[in-house]
């Protein structure tokens, strides 16, 4: 099934004897991220086999999985076992570039090609390290512009230092966030390494000289949210924190940390600092796979039988394609068999186990 010329999704079905009973393997993608041959020791566009090592762009992510599922289909075709459950494999054309919409699994789902897969587990085979991945975090990004009042630093009581106000506003927002979005017992159950976090990751201020209080400062950052919370709730409560600050910025003043002269309101001049907070997008929720699914129990037992041990894990990144399918009613189960430490990607999170964002 192709939505643009030259890039076809492939759906292969091995029929079972019980109508409607299905198990599917989706997510193994035929595309790879770009490779610059001059920075490679071997040709990235050709598979090179040396001992038990395979070299080439996409061997781990995700052509190794395409080969694995092809092998599964060949084995079924050769031995023709009578199965109750139909086995469906969907190879997709687009995963690496999320800005290309409408050509891969998103469009297949939208046009109903995957509807029959909803009645059984859907194994998303594009993770790594041979362990079930059972959860991912939601994510939101924000920008906060803080306005103070420019003044000579020798008369700090006459100005409003926007850097100090920004730092105290961030600390206030974080304090409230960590009270409202505590680690939940399910986060232990799903083996999340970190709890939900809100933090600054970039800061800048109006250029000026060192003897001036800066008039404005911009802080940007993100939120990583456990899937048991909703990003809409984060947007709502953070707006409430900001309203509290703007109603009276003096609540942030603290002589113990900033000394007696750093003020965020100047009542004599009827002036106060201001915080403008903005979400850069609506954000997206995380995923918690269904741990009561027959698919989950199957992969758990299979992993244990082959490796002797099973350690399901969750990640702090987000997996947009998988979340969308789960929202549309698919029983998403995630696994994969590459080795994350040998994966090369164009992003700085090259050791992340999946293509998380
Ligand atoms: Zn991938």
mmCIF file of C-alpha atoms and ligand atoms in Angstrom, residues 27-29 31-33 60-63 65 92 95-96 124-127 343 353-356, ligand 1:
data_model
loop_
_atom_site.group_PDB
_atom_site.id
_atom_site.type_symbol
_atom_site.label_atom_id
_atom_site.label_comp_id
_atom_site.label_asym_id
_atom_site.label_seq_id
_atom_site.Cartn_x
_atom_site.Cartn_y
_atom_site.Cartn_z
ATOM 1 C CA UNK A 27 6.733 -0.640 13.266
ATOM 2 C CA UNK A 28 9.745 -2.170 11.561
ATOM 3 C CA UNK A 29 10.499 0.563 9.081
ATOM 4 C CA UNK A 31 13.664 4.035 5.972
ATOM 5 C CA UNK A 32 16.898 5.002 7.719
ATOM 6 C CA UNK A 33 18.334 8.333 8.851
ATOM 7 C CA UNK A 60 19.917 -1.975 14.197
ATOM 8 C CA UNK A 61 17.285 0.642 13.434
ATOM 9 C CA UNK A 62 15.403 -0.823 11.766
ATOM 10 C CA UNK A 63 16.506 -3.077 8.880
ATOM 11 C CA UNK A 65 14.010 -5.970 12.447
ATOM 12 C CA UNK A 92 6.240 0.768 7.172
ATOM 13 C CA UNK A 95 9.441 6.442 10.929
ATOM 14 C CA UNK A 96 12.655 8.470 11.058
ATOM 15 C CA UNK A 124 5.774 -2.613 17.748
ATOM 16 C CA UNK A 125 9.188 -3.972 16.739
ATOM 17 C CA UNK A 126 11.529 -0.981 16.701
ATOM 18 C CA UNK A 127 13.014 -0.849 20.189
ATOM 19 C CA UNK A 343 23.243 2.398 17.198
ATOM 20 C CA UNK A 353 17.209 2.715 23.294
ATOM 21 C CA UNK A 354 14.532 3.777 20.793
ATOM 22 C CA UNK A 355 13.940 6.694 18.480
ATOM 23 C CA UNK A 356 12.571 8.736 21.283
HETATM 24 ZN ZN1 LIG B 1 13.328 3.042 14.343
#
